[in-house]
Amino acid sequence: MYSINALETSSKEDDTKWLTYWVTYACFTIVDFFCDFIVSFIPFYWLLKCLFLIWCFAPLANNGSTILYNRVIQPLFVKNRKSIDEVLNKAASGAAGLAKDVAGKAFAGKSE
């Protein structure tokens, strides 16, 4: 709800705040997904995860998502931007090629 409200206002500040949160949340979710087997051994992990997420979206000027984005995510992204762009371009090219192959086979199958 807050994200939609931020989009509907003319202020850029609230948009930046919520985009920062969602980028931080996405990065955390990726790490959480791949480390699931490790974190399953941490007692009270779900409670800690819940508290972490509350800290990230707390209505404070410097909440967790702002701090993590500015100190961890942004520097890593800036440092690895070229590599990230290359990987995304390869993935997009591969997906486009796959879509063409599938569409071509589907069209060929209908004409038979």
Backbone as a printed PyTorch tensor [residue, N CA C, xyz], in Angstrom:
tensor([[[  0.8140,  -1.1890,   0.0000],
         [  0.0000,   0.0000,   0.0000],
         [  0.8620,   1.2590,   0.0000]],

        [[  1.9180,   1.2650,   0.8310],
         [  2.7870,   2.4390,   0.8960],
         [  3.5150,   2.6680,  -0.4200]],

        [[  3.8720,   1.5850,  -1.1000],
         [  4.5540,   1.7280,  -2.3920],
         [  3.6400,   2.3870,  -3.4140]],

        [[  2.3960,   1.9880,  -3.4510],
         [  1.4400,   2.5840,  -4.3980],
         [  1.2210,   4.0510,  -4.0550]],

        [[  1.0610,   4.3520,  -2.7750],
         [  0.9070,   5.7520,  -2.3710],
         [  2.1240,   6.5760,  -2.7680]],

        [[  3.3060,   6.0010,  -2.6280],
         [  4.5290,   6.7210,  -3.0070],
         [  4.5370,   7.0110,  -4.5080]],

        [[  4.0840,   6.0710,  -5.3040],
         [  4.0330,   6.2880,  -6.7520],
         [  3.0200,   7.3570,  -7.1380]],

        [[  1.9730,   7.4900,  -6.3730],
         [  0.9110,   8.4310,  -6.6910],
         [  1.2180,   9.8650,  -6.2610]],

        [[  2.2370,  10.0670,  -5.4450],
         [  2.6030,  11.4270,  -5.0500],
         [  3.6020,  12.0030,  -6.0440]],

        [[  3.7270,  13.3090,  -6.0460],
         [  4.6690,  13.9470,  -6.9690],
         [  6.0840,  14.0170,  -6.3830]],

        [[  6.2210,  13.6800,  -5.1100],
         [  7.5250,  13.7290,  -4.4430],
         [  8.3950,  12.5470,  -4.8570]],

        [[  9.6590,  12.8120,  -5.1140],
         [ 10.5940,  11.7600,  -5.4810],
         [ 11.1510,  11.0520,  -4.2540]],

        [[ 11.1600,  11.7220,  -3.1070],
         [ 11.7560,  11.1620,  -1.8920],
         [ 11.1100,   9.8610,  -1.4630]],

        [[  9.7810,   9.8070,  -1.4670],
         [  9.1180,   8.5820,  -1.0350],
         [  9.3040,   7.4620,  -2.0470]],

        [[  9.4210,   7.7920,  -3.3290],
         [  9.6990,   6.7690,  -4.3430],
         [ 11.0660,   6.1390,  -4.0870]],

        [[ 12.0480,   6.9840,  -3.8260],
         [ 13.4080,   6.5090,  -3.5630],
         [ 13.4400,   5.6400,  -2.3120]],

        [[ 12.7110,   6.0490,  -1.2930],
         [ 12.6630,   5.2860,  -0.0400],
         [ 12.1470,   3.8790,  -0.2810]],

        [[ 11.0490,   3.7500,  -1.0220],
         [ 10.4540,   2.4300,  -1.2260],
         [ 11.2190,   1.6070,  -2.2540]],

        [[ 11.8100,   2.2420,  -3.2510],
         [ 12.6520,   1.4870,  -4.1750],
         [ 13.8820,   0.9390,  -3.4520]],

        [[ 14.4330,   1.7300,  -2.5510],
         [ 15.5690,   1.2760,  -1.7470],
         [ 15.1640,   0.0700,  -0.9150]],

        [[ 13.9810,   0.1250,  -0.3180],
         [ 13.5020,  -1.0150,   0.4680],
         [ 13.3550,  -2.2490,  -0.3970]],

        [[ 12.7180,  -2.1240,  -1.5600],
         [ 12.4610,  -3.2950,  -2.3940],
         [ 13.7420,  -3.8960,  -2.9630]],

        [[ 14.7170,  -3.0630,  -3.2830],
         [ 16.0120,  -3.5810,  -3.7430],
         [ 16.7010,  -4.3370,  -2.6040]],

        [[ 16.6740,  -3.7770,  -1.4120],
         [ 17.2650,  -4.4420,  -0.2580],
         [ 16.5420,  -5.7470,   0.0380]],

        [[ 15.2280,  -5.7210,  -0.0190],
         [ 14.4390,  -6.9260,   0.2330],
         [ 14.7460,  -8.0010,  -0.8100]],

        [[ 14.8710,  -7.6170,  -2.0730],
         [ 15.1730,  -8.5820,  -3.1300],
         [ 16.5440,  -9.2210,  -2.9140]],

        [[ 17.5280,  -8.4240,  -2.5650],
         [ 18.8690,  -8.9610,  -2.2940],
         [ 18.8410,  -9.9030,  -1.1020]],

        [[ 18.1420,  -9.5210,  -0.0550],
         [ 18.0320, -10.3800,   1.1180],
         [ 17.3320, -11.6870,   0.7600]],

        [[ 16.2860, -11.6220,  -0.0420],
         [ 15.5420, -12.8140,  -0.4140],
         [ 16.4060, -13.7770,  -1.2240]],

        [[ 17.2290, -13.2520,  -2.1070],
         [ 18.1310, -14.1070,  -2.8930],
         [ 19.1370, -14.8010,  -1.9790]],

        [[ 19.7440, -14.0400,  -1.0870],
         [ 20.7050, -14.6310,  -0.1480],
         [ 20.0030, -15.6510,   0.7440]],

        [[ 18.8370, -15.3140,   1.2250],
         [ 18.0600, -16.2000,   2.0890],
         [ 17.7260, -17.5060,   1.3730]],

        [[ 17.3700, -17.4220,   0.0960],
         [ 17.0140, -18.6050,  -0.6760],
         [ 18.2010, -19.5530,  -0.8080]],

        [[ 19.3660, -19.0060,  -1.1540],
         [ 20.5270, -19.8530,  -1.3860],
         [ 21.2100, -20.3050,  -0.1000]],

        [[ 20.9600, -19.6510,   0.9970],
         [ 21.5570, -20.0370,   2.2810],
         [ 20.5530, -20.7290,   3.1810]],

        [[ 19.4520, -21.1570,   2.6430],
         [ 18.3880, -21.7480,   3.4410],
         [ 18.8710, -22.9520,   4.2420]],

        [[ 19.7090, -23.7780,   3.6410],
         [ 20.1950, -24.9640,   4.3410],
         [ 21.0890, -24.6010,   5.5180]],

        [[ 21.7740, -23.4700,   5.4480],
         [ 22.6460, -23.0370,   6.5470],
         [ 21.8230, -22.3840,   7.6580]],

        [[ 20.9300, -21.4820,   7.2730],
         [ 20.1760, -20.7380,   8.2830],
         [ 19.1350, -21.5940,   8.9920]],

        [[ 18.8340, -22.7580,   8.4330],
         [ 17.8580, -23.6220,   9.1030],
         [ 18.3940, -24.1300,  10.4440]],

        [[ 19.7070, -24.0380,  10.6440],
         [ 20.3080, -24.4720,  11.9020],
         [ 20.3920, -23.3590,  12.9350]],

        [[ 20.0460, -22.1340,  12.5640],
         [ 20.1140, -21.0080,  13.4930],
         [ 18.8390, -20.9690,  14.3270]],

        [[ 18.9680, -21.0370,  15.6470],
         [ 17.7650, -20.9810,  16.4800],
         [ 17.0580, -19.6290,  16.3380]],

        [[ 15.7660, -19.6590,  16.3120],
         [ 14.9340, -18.4640,  16.2220],
         [ 15.1870, -17.6790,  14.9310]],

        [[ 15.5770, -18.3790,  13.8660],
         [ 15.8800, -17.6930,  12.6130],
         [ 14.6780, -16.9060,  12.1090]],

        [[ 13.4960, -17.4940,  12.1660],
         [ 12.3090, -16.8060,  11.6340],
         [ 12.0020, -15.5410,  12.4240]],

        [[ 12.2300, -15.5750,  13.7300],
         [ 12.0380, -14.3750,  14.5440],
         [ 13.0690, -13.3080,  14.1670]],

        [[ 14.3160, -13.7190,  14.0160],
         [ 15.3720, -12.7810,  13.6180],
         [ 15.1010, -12.2020,  12.2290]],

        [[ 14.6280, -13.0400,  11.3250],
         [ 14.3050, -12.5760,   9.9700],
         [ 13.1700, -11.5580,  10.0210]],

        [[ 12.1700, -11.8210,  10.8100],
         [ 11.0390, -10.9010,  10.9490],
         [ 11.4960,  -9.5660,  11.5310]],

        [[ 12.3130,  -9.6090,  12.5550],
         [ 12.8260,  -8.3750,  13.1510],
         [ 13.7020,  -7.6060,  12.1690]],

        [[ 14.4980,  -8.3200,  11.3930],
         [ 15.3370,  -7.6850,  10.3780],
         [ 14.4770,  -6.9620,   9.3400]],

        [[ 13.4280,  -7.6220,   8.8630],
         [ 12.5610,  -7.0040,   7.8560],
         [ 11.8030,  -5.8090,   8.4210]],

        [[ 11.3910,  -5.8860,   9.6700],
         [ 10.7390,  -4.7350,  10.3060],
         [ 11.7130,  -3.5670,  10.3870]],

        [[ 12.9660,  -3.8400,  10.7470],
         [ 13.9990,  -2.8000,  10.7920],
         [ 14.2000,  -2.1840,   9.4110]],

        [[ 14.1000,  -3.0190,   8.3690],
         [ 14.3140,  -2.5190,   7.0010],
         [ 13.2030,  -1.5680,   6.5460]],

        [[ 11.9740,  -1.8280,   6.9280],
         [ 10.9070,  -0.9390,   6.4540],
         [ 10.3540,  -0.0200,   7.5400]],

        [[ 11.0440,   0.0760,   8.6480],
         [ 10.6100,   0.9770,   9.7240],
         [ 10.5340,   2.4130,   9.2070]],

        [[  9.5250,   3.1610,   9.6480],
         [  9.3530,   4.5390,   9.1520],
         [ 10.3380,   5.5150,   9.7890]],

        [[ 11.6030,   5.2600,   9.5770],
         [ 12.6660,   6.1130,  10.0940],
         [ 13.4530,   6.6720,   8.9210]],

        [[ 14.1230,   7.7780,   9.1320],
         [ 14.9270,   8.3720,   8.0540],
         [ 16.0500,   7.4280,   7.6330]],

        [[ 16.7330,   6.8400,   8.5950],
         [ 17.8120,   5.8930,   8.2970],
         [ 17.4290,   4.5050,   8.7820]],

        [[ 16.4830,   3.8900,   8.1070],
         [ 16.0810,   2.5480,   8.4960],
         [ 17.0680,   1.5310,   7.9200]],

        [[ 16.8240,   0.2660,   8.1620],
         [ 17.7480,  -0.7770,   7.7460],
         [ 17.9960,  -0.8380,   6.2540]],

        [[ 16.9610,  -0.6510,   5.4600],
         [ 17.1530,  -0.7390,   4.0130],
         [ 18.0380,   0.3890,   3.4940]],

        [[ 17.8910,   1.5690,   4.0390],
         [ 18.7340,   2.6960,   3.6270],
         [ 20.1890,   2.4460,   4.0010]],

        [[ 20.4160,   1.9900,   5.2070],
         [ 21.7770,   1.7290,   5.6690],
         [ 22.4260,   0.6190,   4.8420]],

        [[ 21.7090,  -0.5060,   4.6650],
         [ 22.2670,  -1.6260,   3.9010],
         [ 22.4940,  -1.2660,   2.4400]],

        [[ 21.5580,  -0.5220,   1.8650],
         [ 21.7270,  -0.1360,   0.4650],
         [ 22.9500,   0.7570,   0.2890]],

        [[ 23.0760,   1.7630,   1.1110],
         [ 24.1810,   2.7190,   0.9660],
         [ 25.5470,   2.1330,   1.3150]],

        [[ 25.5950,   1.2000,   2.2600],
         [ 26.8870,   0.6720,   2.7130],
         [ 27.2930,  -0.6360,   2.0410]],

        [[ 26.3190,  -1.4260,   1.5360],
         [ 26.6540,  -2.7420,   0.9910],
         [ 26.2380,  -2.8850,  -0.4710]],

        [[ 24.9540,  -2.7090,  -0.7330],
         [ 24.4210,  -3.0270,  -2.0580],
         [ 24.9310,  -2.0730,  -3.1230]],

        [[ 24.8280,  -0.7750,  -2.8900],
         [ 25.2640,   0.1950,  -3.8950],
         [ 26.7560,   0.0710,  -4.2220]],

        [[ 27.6510,  -0.0090,  -3.2240],
         [ 29.0720,  -0.1710,  -3.5730],
         [ 29.3570,  -1.4510,  -4.3630]],

        [[ 28.6980,  -2.5600,  -3.9910],
         [ 28.8870,  -3.7960,  -4.7460],
         [ 28.3720,  -3.6600,  -6.1700]],

        [[ 27.2280,  -3.0190,  -6.3190],
         [ 26.6520,  -2.8430,  -7.6510],
         [ 27.5450,  -1.9660,  -8.5250]],

        [[ 28.0080,  -0.8520,  -7.9780],
         [ 28.8610,   0.0590,  -8.7460],
         [ 30.1550,  -0.6490,  -9.1580]],

        [[ 30.7220,  -1.4020,  -8.2410],
         [ 31.9720,  -2.1150,  -8.5160],
         [ 31.8020,  -3.1810,  -9.5980]],

        [[ 30.6580,  -3.8500,  -9.6260],
         [ 30.4320,  -4.9780, -10.5350],
         [ 29.4240,  -4.6780, -11.6370]],

        [[ 29.1430,  -3.4250, -11.8800],
         [ 28.1010,  -3.0400, -12.8360],
         [ 28.3320,  -3.6230, -14.2280]],

        [[ 29.5480,  -3.5610, -14.7260],
         [ 29.8450,  -4.0510, -16.0700],
         [ 29.5710,  -5.5540, -16.1800]],

        [[ 30.0290,  -6.3080, -15.2140],
         [ 29.8050,  -7.7590, -15.2150],
         [ 28.3210,  -8.0890, -15.1170]],

        [[ 27.6140,  -7.3590, -14.2770],
         [ 26.1770,  -7.5890, -14.1290],
         [ 25.4590,  -7.3100, -15.4370]],

        [[ 25.8030,  -6.2020, -16.0990],
         [ 25.1840,  -5.8750, -17.3800],
         [ 25.4640,  -6.9420, -18.4300]],

        [[ 26.6880,  -7.4680, -18.4600],
         [ 27.0290,  -8.5110, -19.4210],
         [ 26.2090,  -9.7740, -19.1950]],

        [[ 26.0820, -10.1850, -17.9480],
         [ 25.3020, -11.3790, -17.6240],
         [ 23.8320, -11.1760, -17.9950]],

        [[ 23.2890, -10.0140, -17.6710],
         [ 21.8850,  -9.7450, -18.0060],
         [ 21.6610,  -9.6910, -19.5130]],

        [[ 22.6040,  -9.1220, -20.2560],
         [ 22.4790,  -9.0860, -21.7180],
         [ 22.5320, -10.4880, -22.3130]],

        [[ 23.4250, -11.3430, -21.8020],
         [ 23.4910, -12.7270, -22.2730],
         [ 22.1910, -13.4650, -21.9680]],

        [[ 21.6760, -13.2570, -20.7780],
         [ 20.4240, -13.9150, -20.3920],
         [ 19.2700, -13.4350, -21.2630]],

        [[ 19.2220, -12.1420, -21.5440],
         [ 18.1520, -11.6040, -22.3940],
         [ 18.2700, -12.1420, -23.8110]],

        [[ 19.4860, -12.2280, -24.3390],
         [ 19.6890, -12.7690, -25.6900],
         [ 19.2830, -14.2340, -25.7460]],

        [[ 19.6730, -14.9850, -24.7280],
         [ 19.2980, -16.3990, -24.6770],
         [ 17.8000, -16.5910, -24.5810]],

        [[ 17.1410, -15.7680, -23.7790],
         [ 15.6820, -15.8720, -23.6350],
         [ 14.9870, -15.4890, -24.9390]],

        [[ 15.5030, -14.4740, -25.6280],
         [ 14.9040, -14.0640, -26.9050],
         [ 15.0610, -15.1670, -27.9420]],

        [[ 16.2440, -15.7850, -27.9830],
         [ 16.4680, -16.8930, -28.9120],
         [ 15.5730, -18.0780, -28.6160]],

        [[ 15.4160, -18.4000, -27.3530],
         [ 14.5390, -19.4970, -26.9460],
         [ 13.0880, -19.2020, -27.3160]],

        [[ 12.6580, -17.9650, -27.1020],
         [ 11.2810, -17.5850, -27.4510],
         [ 11.0530, -17.7120, -28.9580]],

        [[ 12.0430, -17.3150, -29.7690],
         [ 11.9180, -17.4550, -31.2250],
         [ 11.8220, -18.9200, -31.6220]],

        [[ 12.6500, -19.7690, -31.0210],
         [ 12.6200, -21.2010, -31.3250],
         [ 11.2720, -21.8120, -30.9700]],

        [[ 10.7740, -21.4750, -29.8000],
         [  9.4840, -22.0140, -29.3520],
         [  8.3670, -21.5170, -30.2570]],

        [[  8.3900, -20.2230, -30.5830],
         [  7.3490, -19.6750, -31.4540],
         [  7.4300, -20.2970, -32.8380]],

        [[  8.6260, -20.5130, -33.3430],
         [  8.7990, -21.1350, -34.6560],
         [  8.2910, -22.5510, -34.6730]],

        [[  8.5720, -23.3200, -33.6320],
         [  8.1060, -24.7160, -33.5450],
         [  6.5910, -24.7620, -33.3670]],

        [[  6.0510, -23.8290, -32.5880],
         [  4.6020, -23.7950, -32.3930],
         [  3.8970, -23.4540, -33.6890]],

        [[  4.4560, -22.5080, -34.4430],
         [  3.8590, -22.1180, -35.7150],
         [  3.9880, -23.2560, -36.7260]],

        [[  5.1340, -23.9360, -36.7570],
         [  5.3580, -25.0470, -37.6870],
         [  4.4170, -26.2000, -37.3590]],

        [[  4.1580, -26.4180, -36.0770],
         [  3.2590, -27.4860, -35.6660],
         [  1.8250, -27.2260, -36.0650]],

        [[  1.3900, -26.0000, -36.1180],
         [  0.0120, -25.6620, -36.4950],
         [ -0.1970, -25.7710, -37.9920]],

        [[  0.8590, -25.5700, -38.7740],
         [  0.6850, -25.6000, -40.2130],
         [  0.6750, -27.0170, -40.7590]],

        [[  1.0250, -27.9900, -39.9330],
         [  1.0520, -29.3830, -40.3980],
         [ -0.3010, -30.0070, -40.3920]]])
